[in-house]
Every structure is written in C-alpha cells, then in structure tokens.
Coordinates of C-alpha atoms and ligand atoms in Angstrom, one line a residue:
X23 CA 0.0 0.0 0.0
X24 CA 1.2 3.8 -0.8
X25 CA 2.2 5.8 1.8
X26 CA 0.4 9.1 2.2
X27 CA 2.5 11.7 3.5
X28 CA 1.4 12.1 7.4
X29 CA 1.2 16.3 6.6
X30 CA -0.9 16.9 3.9
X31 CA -0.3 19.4 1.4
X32 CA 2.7 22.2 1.1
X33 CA 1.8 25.4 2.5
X34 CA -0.3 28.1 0.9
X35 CA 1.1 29.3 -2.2
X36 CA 3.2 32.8 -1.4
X37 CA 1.0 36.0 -2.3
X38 CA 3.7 36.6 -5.3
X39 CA 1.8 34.3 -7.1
X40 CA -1.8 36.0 -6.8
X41 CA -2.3 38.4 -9.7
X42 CA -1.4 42.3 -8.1
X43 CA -4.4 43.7 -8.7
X44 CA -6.4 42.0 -5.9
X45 CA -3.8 43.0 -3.3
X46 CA -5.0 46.1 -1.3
X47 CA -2.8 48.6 -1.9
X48 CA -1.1 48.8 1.4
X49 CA 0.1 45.0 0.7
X50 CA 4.0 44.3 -0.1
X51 CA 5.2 44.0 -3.2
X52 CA 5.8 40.3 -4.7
X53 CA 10.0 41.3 -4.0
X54 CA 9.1 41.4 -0.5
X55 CA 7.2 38.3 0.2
X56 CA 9.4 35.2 -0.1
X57 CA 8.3 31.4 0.6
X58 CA 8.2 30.2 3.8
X59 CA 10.8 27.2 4.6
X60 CA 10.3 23.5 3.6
X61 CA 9.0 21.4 6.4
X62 CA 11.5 19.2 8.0
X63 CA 12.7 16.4 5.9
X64 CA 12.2 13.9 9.2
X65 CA 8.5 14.0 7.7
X66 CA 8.8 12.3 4.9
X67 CA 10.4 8.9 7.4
X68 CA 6.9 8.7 8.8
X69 CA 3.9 7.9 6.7
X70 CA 0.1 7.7 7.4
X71 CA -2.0 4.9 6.4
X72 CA -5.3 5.8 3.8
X73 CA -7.0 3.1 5.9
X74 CA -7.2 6.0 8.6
X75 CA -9.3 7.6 6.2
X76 CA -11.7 4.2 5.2
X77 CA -11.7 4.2 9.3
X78 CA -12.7 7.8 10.0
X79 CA -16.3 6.4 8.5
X80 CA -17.1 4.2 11.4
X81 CA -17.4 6.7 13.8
X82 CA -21.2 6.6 13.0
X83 CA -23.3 4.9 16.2
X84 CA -24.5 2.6 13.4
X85 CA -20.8 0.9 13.2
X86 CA -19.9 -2.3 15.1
X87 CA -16.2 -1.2 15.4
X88 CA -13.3 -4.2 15.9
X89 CA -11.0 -1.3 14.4
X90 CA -10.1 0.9 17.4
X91 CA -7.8 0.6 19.8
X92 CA -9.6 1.3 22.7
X93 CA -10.2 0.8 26.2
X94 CA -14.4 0.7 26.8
X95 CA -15.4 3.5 28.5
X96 CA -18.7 2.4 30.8
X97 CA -16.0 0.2 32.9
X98 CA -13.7 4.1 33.6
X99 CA -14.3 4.0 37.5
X100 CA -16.0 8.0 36.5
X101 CA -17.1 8.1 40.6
X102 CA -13.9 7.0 41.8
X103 CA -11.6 9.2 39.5
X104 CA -13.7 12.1 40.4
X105 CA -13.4 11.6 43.9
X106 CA -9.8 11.8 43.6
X107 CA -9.6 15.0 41.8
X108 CA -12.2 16.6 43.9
X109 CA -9.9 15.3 46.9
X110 CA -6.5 16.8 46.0
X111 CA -8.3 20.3 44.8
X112 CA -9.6 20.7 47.9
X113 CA -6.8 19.4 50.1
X114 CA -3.6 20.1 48.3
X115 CA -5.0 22.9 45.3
X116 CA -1.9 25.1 45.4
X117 CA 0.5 21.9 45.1
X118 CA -2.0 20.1 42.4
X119 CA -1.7 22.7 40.2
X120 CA 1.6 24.3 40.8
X121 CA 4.6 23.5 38.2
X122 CA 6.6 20.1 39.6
X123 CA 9.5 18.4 39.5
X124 CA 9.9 16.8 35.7
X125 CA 10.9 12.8 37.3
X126 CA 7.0 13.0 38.7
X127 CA 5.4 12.8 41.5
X128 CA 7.0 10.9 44.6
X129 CA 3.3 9.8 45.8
X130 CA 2.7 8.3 42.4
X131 CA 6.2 7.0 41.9
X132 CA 5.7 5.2 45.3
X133 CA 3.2 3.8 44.6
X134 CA 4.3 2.3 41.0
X135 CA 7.4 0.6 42.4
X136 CA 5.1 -1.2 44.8
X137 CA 2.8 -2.2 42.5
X138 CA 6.0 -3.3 39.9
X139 CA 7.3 -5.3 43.0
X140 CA 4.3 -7.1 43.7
X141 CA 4.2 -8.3 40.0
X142 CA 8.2 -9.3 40.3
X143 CA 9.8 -6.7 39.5
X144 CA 11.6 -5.0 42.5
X145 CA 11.4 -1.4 41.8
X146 CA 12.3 2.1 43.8
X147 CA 10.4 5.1 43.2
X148 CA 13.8 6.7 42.1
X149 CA 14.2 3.8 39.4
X150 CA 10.8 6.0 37.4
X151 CA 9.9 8.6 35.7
X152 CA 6.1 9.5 35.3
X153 CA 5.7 10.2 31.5
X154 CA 2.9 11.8 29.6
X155 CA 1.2 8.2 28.1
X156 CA 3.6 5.5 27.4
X157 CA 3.9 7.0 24.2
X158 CA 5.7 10.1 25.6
X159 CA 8.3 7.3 26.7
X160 CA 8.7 6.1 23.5
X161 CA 9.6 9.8 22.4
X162 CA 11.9 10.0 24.9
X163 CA 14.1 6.8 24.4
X164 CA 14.3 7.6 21.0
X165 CA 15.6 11.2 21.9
X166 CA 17.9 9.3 24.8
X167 CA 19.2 6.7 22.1
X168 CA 18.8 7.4 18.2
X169 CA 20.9 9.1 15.9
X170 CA 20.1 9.2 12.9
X171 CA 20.3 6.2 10.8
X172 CA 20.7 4.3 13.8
X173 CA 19.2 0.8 13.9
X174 CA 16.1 0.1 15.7
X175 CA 14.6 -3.7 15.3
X176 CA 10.6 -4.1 15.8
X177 CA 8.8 -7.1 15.5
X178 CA 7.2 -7.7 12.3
X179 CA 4.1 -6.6 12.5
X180 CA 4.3 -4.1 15.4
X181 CA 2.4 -1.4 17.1
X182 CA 2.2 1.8 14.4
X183 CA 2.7 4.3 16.4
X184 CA 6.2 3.3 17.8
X185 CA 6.9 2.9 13.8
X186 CA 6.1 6.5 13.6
X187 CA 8.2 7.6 16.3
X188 CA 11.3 5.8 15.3
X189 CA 10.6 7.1 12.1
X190 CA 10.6 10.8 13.2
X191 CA 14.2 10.3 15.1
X192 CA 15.3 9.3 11.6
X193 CA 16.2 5.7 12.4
X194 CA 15.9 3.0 10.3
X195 CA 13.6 0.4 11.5
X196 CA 14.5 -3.3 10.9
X197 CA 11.6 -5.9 11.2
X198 CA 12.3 -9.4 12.9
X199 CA 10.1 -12.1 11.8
X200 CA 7.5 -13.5 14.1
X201 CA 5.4 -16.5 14.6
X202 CA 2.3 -17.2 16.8
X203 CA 4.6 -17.1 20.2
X204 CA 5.8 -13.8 19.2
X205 CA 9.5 -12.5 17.9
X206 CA 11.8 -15.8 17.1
X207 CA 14.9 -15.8 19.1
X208 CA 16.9 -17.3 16.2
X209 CA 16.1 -14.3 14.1
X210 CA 16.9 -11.9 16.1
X211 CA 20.1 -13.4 16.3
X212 CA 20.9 -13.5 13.1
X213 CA 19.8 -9.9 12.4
X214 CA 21.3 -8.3 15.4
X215 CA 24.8 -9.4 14.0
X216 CA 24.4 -8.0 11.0
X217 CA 22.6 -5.2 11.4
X218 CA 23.9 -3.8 14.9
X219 CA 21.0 -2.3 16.5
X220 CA 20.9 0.3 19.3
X221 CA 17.7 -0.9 20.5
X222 CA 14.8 -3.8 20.0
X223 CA 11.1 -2.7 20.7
X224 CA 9.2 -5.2 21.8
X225 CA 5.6 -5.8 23.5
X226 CA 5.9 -9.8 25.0
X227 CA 2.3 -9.2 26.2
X228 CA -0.8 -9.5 24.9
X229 CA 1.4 -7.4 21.7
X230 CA -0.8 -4.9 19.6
X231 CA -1.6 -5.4 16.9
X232 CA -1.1 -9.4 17.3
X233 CA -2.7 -10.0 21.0
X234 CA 0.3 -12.6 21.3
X235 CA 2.6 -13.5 24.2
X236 CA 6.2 -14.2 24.6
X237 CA 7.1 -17.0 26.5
X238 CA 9.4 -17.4 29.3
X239 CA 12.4 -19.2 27.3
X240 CA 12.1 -16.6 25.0
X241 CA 12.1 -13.5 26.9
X242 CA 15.3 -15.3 28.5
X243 CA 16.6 -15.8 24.8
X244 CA 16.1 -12.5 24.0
X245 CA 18.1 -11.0 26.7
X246 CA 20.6 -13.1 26.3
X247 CA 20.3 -11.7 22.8
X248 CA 20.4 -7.9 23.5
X249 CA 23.9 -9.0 26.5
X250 CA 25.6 -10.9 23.7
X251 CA 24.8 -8.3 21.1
X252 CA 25.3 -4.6 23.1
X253 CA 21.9 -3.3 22.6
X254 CA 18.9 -1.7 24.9
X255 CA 15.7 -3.2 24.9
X256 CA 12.1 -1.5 25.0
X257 CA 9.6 -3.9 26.7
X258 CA 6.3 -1.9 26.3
X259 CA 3.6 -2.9 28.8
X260 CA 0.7 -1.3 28.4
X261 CA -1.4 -4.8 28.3
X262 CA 0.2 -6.8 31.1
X263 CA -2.2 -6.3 33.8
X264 CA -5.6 -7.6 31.6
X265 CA -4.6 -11.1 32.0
X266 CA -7.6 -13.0 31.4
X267 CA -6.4 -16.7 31.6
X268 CA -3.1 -18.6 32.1
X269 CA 0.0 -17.4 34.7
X270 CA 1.8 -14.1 34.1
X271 CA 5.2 -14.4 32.4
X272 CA 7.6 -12.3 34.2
X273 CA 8.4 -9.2 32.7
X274 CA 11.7 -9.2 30.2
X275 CA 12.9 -6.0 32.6
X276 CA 13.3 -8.7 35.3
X277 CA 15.2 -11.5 33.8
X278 CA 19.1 -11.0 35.2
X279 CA 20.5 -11.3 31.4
X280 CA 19.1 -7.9 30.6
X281 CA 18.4 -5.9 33.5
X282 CA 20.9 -3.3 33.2
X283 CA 19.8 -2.6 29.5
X284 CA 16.4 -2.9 29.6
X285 CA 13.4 0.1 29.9
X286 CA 10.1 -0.9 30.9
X287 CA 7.5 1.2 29.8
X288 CA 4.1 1.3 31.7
X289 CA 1.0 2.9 31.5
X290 CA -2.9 4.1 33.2
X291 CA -4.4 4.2 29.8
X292 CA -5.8 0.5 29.6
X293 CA -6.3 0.3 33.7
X294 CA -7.9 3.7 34.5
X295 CA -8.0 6.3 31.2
X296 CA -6.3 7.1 28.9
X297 CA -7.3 10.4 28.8
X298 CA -5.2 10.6 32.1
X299 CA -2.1 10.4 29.6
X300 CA -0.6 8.7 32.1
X301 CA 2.5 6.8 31.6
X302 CA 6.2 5.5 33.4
X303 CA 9.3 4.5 32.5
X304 CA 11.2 2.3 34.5
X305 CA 15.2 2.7 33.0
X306 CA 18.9 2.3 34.3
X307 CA 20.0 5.4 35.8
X308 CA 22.6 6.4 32.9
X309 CA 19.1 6.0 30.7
X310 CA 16.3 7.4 32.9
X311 CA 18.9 10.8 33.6
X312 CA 18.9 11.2 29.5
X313 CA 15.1 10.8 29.4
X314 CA 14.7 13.3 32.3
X315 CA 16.7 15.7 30.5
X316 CA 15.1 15.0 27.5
X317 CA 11.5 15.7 29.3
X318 CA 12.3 18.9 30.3
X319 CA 12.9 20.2 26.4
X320 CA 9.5 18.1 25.8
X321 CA 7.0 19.5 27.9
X322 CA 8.8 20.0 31.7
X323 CA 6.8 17.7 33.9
X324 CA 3.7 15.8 33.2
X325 CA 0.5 17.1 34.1
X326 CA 1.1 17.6 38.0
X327 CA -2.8 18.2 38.8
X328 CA -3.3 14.4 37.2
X329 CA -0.7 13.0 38.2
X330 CA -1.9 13.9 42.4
X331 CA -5.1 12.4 41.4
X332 CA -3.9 9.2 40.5
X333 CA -1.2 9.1 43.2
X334 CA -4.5 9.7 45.3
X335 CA -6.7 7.3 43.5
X336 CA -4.3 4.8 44.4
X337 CA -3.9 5.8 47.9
X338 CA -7.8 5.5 48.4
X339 CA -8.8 2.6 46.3
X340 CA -8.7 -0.6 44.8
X341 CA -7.1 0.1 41.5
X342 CA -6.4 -3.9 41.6
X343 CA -10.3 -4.5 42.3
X344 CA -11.3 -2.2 39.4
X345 CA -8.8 -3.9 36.8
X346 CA -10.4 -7.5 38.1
X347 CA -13.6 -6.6 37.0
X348 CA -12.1 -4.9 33.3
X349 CA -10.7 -8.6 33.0
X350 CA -14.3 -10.1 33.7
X351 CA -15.9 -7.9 31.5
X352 CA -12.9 -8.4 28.6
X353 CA -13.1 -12.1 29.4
X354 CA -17.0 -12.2 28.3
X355 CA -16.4 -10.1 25.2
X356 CA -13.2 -11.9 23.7
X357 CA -15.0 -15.2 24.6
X358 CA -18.0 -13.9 22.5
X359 CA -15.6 -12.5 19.6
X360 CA -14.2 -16.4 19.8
X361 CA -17.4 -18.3 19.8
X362 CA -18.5 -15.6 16.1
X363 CA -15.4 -16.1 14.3
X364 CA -15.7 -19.9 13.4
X365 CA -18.9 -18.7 11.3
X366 CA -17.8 -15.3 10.4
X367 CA -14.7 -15.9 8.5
X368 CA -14.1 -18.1 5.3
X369 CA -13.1 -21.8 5.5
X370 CA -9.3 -22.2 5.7
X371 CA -9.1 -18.6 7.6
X372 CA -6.8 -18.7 11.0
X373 CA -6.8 -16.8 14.4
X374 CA -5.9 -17.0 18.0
X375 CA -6.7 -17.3 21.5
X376 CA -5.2 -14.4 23.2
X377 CA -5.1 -14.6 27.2
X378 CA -5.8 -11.0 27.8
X379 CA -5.6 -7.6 26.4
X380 CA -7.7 -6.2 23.6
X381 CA -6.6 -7.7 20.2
X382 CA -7.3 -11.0 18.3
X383 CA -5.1 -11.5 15.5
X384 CA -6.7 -13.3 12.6
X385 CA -5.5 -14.5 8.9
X386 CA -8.1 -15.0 5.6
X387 CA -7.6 -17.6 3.6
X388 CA -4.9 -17.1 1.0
X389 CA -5.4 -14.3 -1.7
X390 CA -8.1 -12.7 0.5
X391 CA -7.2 -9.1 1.2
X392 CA -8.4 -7.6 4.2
X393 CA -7.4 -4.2 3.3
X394 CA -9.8 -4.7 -0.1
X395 CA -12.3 -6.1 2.0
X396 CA -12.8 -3.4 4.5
X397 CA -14.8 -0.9 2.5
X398 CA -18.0 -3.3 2.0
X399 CA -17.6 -4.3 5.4
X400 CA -17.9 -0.6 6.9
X401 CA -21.1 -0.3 3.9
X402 CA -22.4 -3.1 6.3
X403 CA -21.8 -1.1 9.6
X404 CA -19.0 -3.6 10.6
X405 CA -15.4 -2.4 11.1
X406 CA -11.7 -4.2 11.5
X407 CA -8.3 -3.1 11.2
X408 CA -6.3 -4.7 8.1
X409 CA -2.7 -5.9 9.1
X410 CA -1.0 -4.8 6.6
X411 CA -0.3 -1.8 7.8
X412 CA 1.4 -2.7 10.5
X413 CA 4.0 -4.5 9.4
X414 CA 7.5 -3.1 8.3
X415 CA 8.8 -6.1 6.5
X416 CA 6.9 -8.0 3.7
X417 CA 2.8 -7.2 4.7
X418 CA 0.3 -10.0 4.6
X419 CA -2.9 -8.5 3.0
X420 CA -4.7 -11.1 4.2
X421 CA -4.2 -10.7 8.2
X422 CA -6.3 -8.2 10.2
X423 CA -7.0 -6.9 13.6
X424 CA -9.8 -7.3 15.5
X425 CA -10.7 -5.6 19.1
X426 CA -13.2 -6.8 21.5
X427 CA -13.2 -4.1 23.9
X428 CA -15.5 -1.9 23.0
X429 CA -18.5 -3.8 22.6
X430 CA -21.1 -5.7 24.3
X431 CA -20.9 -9.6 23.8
X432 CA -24.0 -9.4 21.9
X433 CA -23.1 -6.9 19.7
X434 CA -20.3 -8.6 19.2
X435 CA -22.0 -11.5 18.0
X436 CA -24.2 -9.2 15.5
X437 CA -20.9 -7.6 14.0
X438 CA -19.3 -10.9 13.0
X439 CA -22.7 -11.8 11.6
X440 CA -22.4 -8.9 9.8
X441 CA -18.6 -10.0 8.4
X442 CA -19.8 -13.3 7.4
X443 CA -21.7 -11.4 5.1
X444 CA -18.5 -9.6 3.7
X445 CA -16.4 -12.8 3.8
X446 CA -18.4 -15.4 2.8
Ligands
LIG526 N1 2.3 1.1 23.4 C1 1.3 0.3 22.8 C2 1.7 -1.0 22.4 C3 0.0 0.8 22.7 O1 -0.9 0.0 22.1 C4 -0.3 2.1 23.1 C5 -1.7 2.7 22.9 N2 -2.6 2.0 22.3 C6 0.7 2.9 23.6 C7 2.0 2.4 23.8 C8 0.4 4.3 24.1 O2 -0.3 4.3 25.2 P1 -0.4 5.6 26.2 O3 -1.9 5.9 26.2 O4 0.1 5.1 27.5 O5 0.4 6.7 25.6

C-alpha cells in the first residue's frame, strides 16, 4: 500500500503568485514576500495509512467497530476518578496545580514501584519517571538513544505508532520475523549481528496489533540476545495487567541477562484512562537521567494536577479491584468474539486465542485481502483493522485486527454476523 505523506499538502502558495491587482494597496510587493521554509525532511520517514481515512467512517453509532484501539469506557471508575480529583483540589490545590519536579510525583512513583514489586519486578520510586502516556516514553528513548540512521529492530508486524516515532528520530527500522509465540529468538540473532542495532522494541504481552505473548524461554533468549549483542531493549507494557487466563510471564525487565539494559514502559491508559495520559518509564540510571533531561525540552513535567489524582486514586482505592472486573468484563467479550469467528470468517481462515488484552489477531484464507475487503464491510456497519499496515517487512494483506473491547458480547455476536456477510 502507498504511503500518504502524514502532513498533507505544502503550504499556501506565497502571495507573489496572486495576480497584483487583488492586493489592497497597502500590501507588499511580490520582492518582499518570499516562501516560507520547507518542512523538515524527518517528515517524509513517517507515513500515514489511507485506511485511517476508510476508518474515519465508522465513527457513525450505526458501526460495530473491531477497528479501534480502545479501552471501553462504561468500565472508567468516573465516581472514583472524580473523587480523587475533587480530593486533592480541595486538600492540596496550590501543590495540584503548581509546576513540579519533571521525574514525577514521589506519591505516584511510590506507589508504581510497589505495584512493579508485587508483579516481580523490584522497583524504587527513584528507578521512574512518570511520562505523559507510554507513548511520551517512546519519544523519549528515541531522543535518549537514536541518531540518525541508527538501527532500531521491531517485530514484524508491530504497534504503528512506535513505527512512527522511530521514524521521526530518523532511524531506520528493521523488522524481525514472528510467529504465533511472538518474535523468534533465532532471528533476532541473526539480524542483530548484521545489522547492529541500538535498541529492539518489543511488547511480549498481549502485543498490539497481534494480541500474542512471549514466552518465558524466550524472553530469556532474547536478553541473552540484546547481553551478547550490546543493545537496549524497550519492553512496552501497556497490556500486562488484563490477564484473562493462564499465569503471568515475568516481565523481560526482570530477567538478570538484561536488567541493566532494559526500559520498561508502563502505563494508566488500559487500567484507569487514557485520557489521564498517564505513563512511566522504568530505566537504568545512565538511561532514565537522558530521558529526564530529555523531558524537560519536551514539555517539563507531566501534568502535576493528574498526576496527584492518581497518586490519590491509588492511595484511596482498589485500583487492583477495578482492573479484576475490566478482566471479567474483557473475558466475556473476547470469549463472544471467539465463539463468532468460526462462522464469520471463510473456510481455511486462521486466528488465535489471546489470554488477555484487547486484540485478536486473525489471517483470511490465501489471496483474500483484508485491506480490499474493509470498504464493503464498513457499507455493512461492521469495522476491522487490516494488518498490513502494520507491518515493516513484507505485509500480509490477508491478516487483520480485531478488538473486543469496545462492545457488548452481543453486539459482538451481531458484527461478526455482519462480516460473514462480507467474507463469505
Ligand atoms: N504502546 C502500545 C503497544 C500501545 O498499544 C499504546 C496505545 N494503544 C501505547 C503504547 C500508548 O499508550 P499511552 O496511552 O500510554 O500513551
């Protein structure tokens, strides 16, 4: 598929090239007015998909969506987040919305660590720093890390908007093959010794857009990968906590092969909001000082008024309670997505059981292309994302991404009766 260019068209044309007469006569003559600059040629690294634009359609109420990536927003605890705001306005207003130090606030880093630690991950509130969204993270390590051409490997296919960011620092991004366990050890391998990469982004759970895991022997394998090879790793977390099924894995962050070169990045978005923008990074200290001084060009602190809310959210509350029920509710709606797809895709098609988070990965027969497909699906009120997109090596057209989230189970059920009709 073409890239479209992510910014749309050059700017106006300069007032030169308007005929003089319809200037008003206090205007500058055409010597006076030159163009303004190009934008920056980091630009054209990053390209925009024209799905977006097949997508923007099924914003209609009409839509069964399996497109977005989102959390569903009847489970936000609304009373609970408001309480918390209301609380540190009325107790603390001066400090809640006063500027802050750019690491974050201790209350919330406290109460990170502890909640890394329970998971397995010993962690100090000094080891953090509170980001904007995981995504500001991203931003940062790629500050912190990448020159430009420098290598960065992804797995192939891989969450878009960590593409994007690479592609802004003006590295060059360098797929490693997958299969339905997530990114193969031996691959990596192989490619890390030829291509020697400064730093492998990788989500081992519940990945987006594939849903899959990484198993143990492989998270080991790949931090043996990054000691043997010299470079950092990004595990990206944003999922780990909507375990539905199964035993946790423990996090790559924590394995002793690669914990001195290994960034975790976590996040509120799928637990609480993500309109919070509320993310961390968990780093080495040589790391986590370049991303604090990288913060403070980016936007000085993160939003200190949020950031006391959720540091008292999780002071007053049961953030574990409220995630236990997301799982339930997830739980039902994946199980109903599962229980449609036998009958909603084509004979010979192939898809997966993930054990949490908010994707199922699924694959049309041969020579079907999702990305052809999706049009007459959205003229049905049914939406999915294609995979092809996603992925920086060689696409399949005929994989595509389906969320659960943000549905009801029945409604579910009626939008993969609505596929079948596209499909079949
Ligand atoms: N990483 C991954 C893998 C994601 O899927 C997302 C958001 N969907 C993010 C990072 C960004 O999340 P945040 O809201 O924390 O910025």
């Amino acid at each position: 598929m073409p890239p479209v260019a992510l910014v749309p068209e050059p700017a106006a044309q300069p007032a030169a090239a308007q005929p003089a007469t319809s200037r008003p006569a206090t205007s500058r003559s055409a010597a006076d007015v030159a163009p303004t600059p190009p934008l920056a040629a980091r630009l054209g690294n990053v390209a925009s998909s024209p799905v977006r634009e097949i997508l923007a359609l099924t914003a209609r109420p009409e839509v069964i969506s399996f497109a977005g990536g989102l959390p569903a927003p009847e489970l936000f605890d609304m009373e609970g987040i408001r309480a918390a705001y209301e609380a540190v306005l009325t107790d603390a207003p001066g400090s809640a919305l006063q500027y802050s130090t750019t690491e974050g606030d201790p209350g919330l880093r406290e109460a990170v660590a502890a909640r890394l630690t329970v998971r397995g991950l010993a962690t100090a509130a000094d080891d953090l720093l509170v980001t904007t969204g995981s995504q500001q993270a991203l931003t940062l390590l790629a500050t912190a890390l990448l020159e430009p051409g420098a290598v960065v490997l992804v797995e192939d296919p891989c969450y878009l908007a960590a593409l994007q960011c690479f592609g802004f620092a003006g590295a060059r991004v360098v797929p490693v093959p997958t299969d339905e366990d997530g990114i193969i050890p031996e691959a990596l391998d192989e490619i890390a010794a030829r291509e020697k990469p400064v730093l492998l982004y990788v989500i081992p759970t519940f990945q987006n857009p594939t849903g899959r895991t990484l198993p143990l022997a492989r998270r080991t394998a790949v931090a043996e990968a990054a000691a043997r090879h010299g470079f950092w790793i990004a595990e990206d977390d944003p999922y780990g906590e909507l375990r539905f099924d199964g035993e946790p894995v423990p996090l790559l962050a924590g394995l002793p092969a690669a914990a001195d070169r290994t960034v975790l990045l976590g996040s509120f978005s799928k637990v609480m909001a993500p309109g919070l923008r509320l993310g961390y990074l968990r780093a080495p200290a040589v790391l986590r000082r370049a991303c604090v001084i990288a913060k403070q060009a980016a936007d000085l602190h993160t939003s200190t008024v949020d950031q006391a809310a959720v540091a008292r959210y999780l002071r007053d509350r049961d953030l574990d309670a409220h995630v236990a029920g997301m799982r339930a509710a997830y739980r039902a709606r994946r199980d109903a997505m599962l229980d449609g797809l036998p009958a909603a895709l084509p004979e010979g098609s192939r898809w997966n059981r993930p054990e949490g988070g908010m994707f199922v990965w699924a694959t049309l027969p041969e020579g079907r292309d999702a990305t052809a497909l999706l049009p007459a699906a959205v003229d049905r009120n049914v939406a999915y994302v294609p995979g092809a997109p996603f992925f920086s090596g060689t696409p399949d057209p005929a994989s595509l991404r389906l969320s659960f989230t943000t549905h009801t189970p029945a409604e579910i059920a009626e939008g993969l009766r609505r596929l079948a009709m596209v499909f079949t």
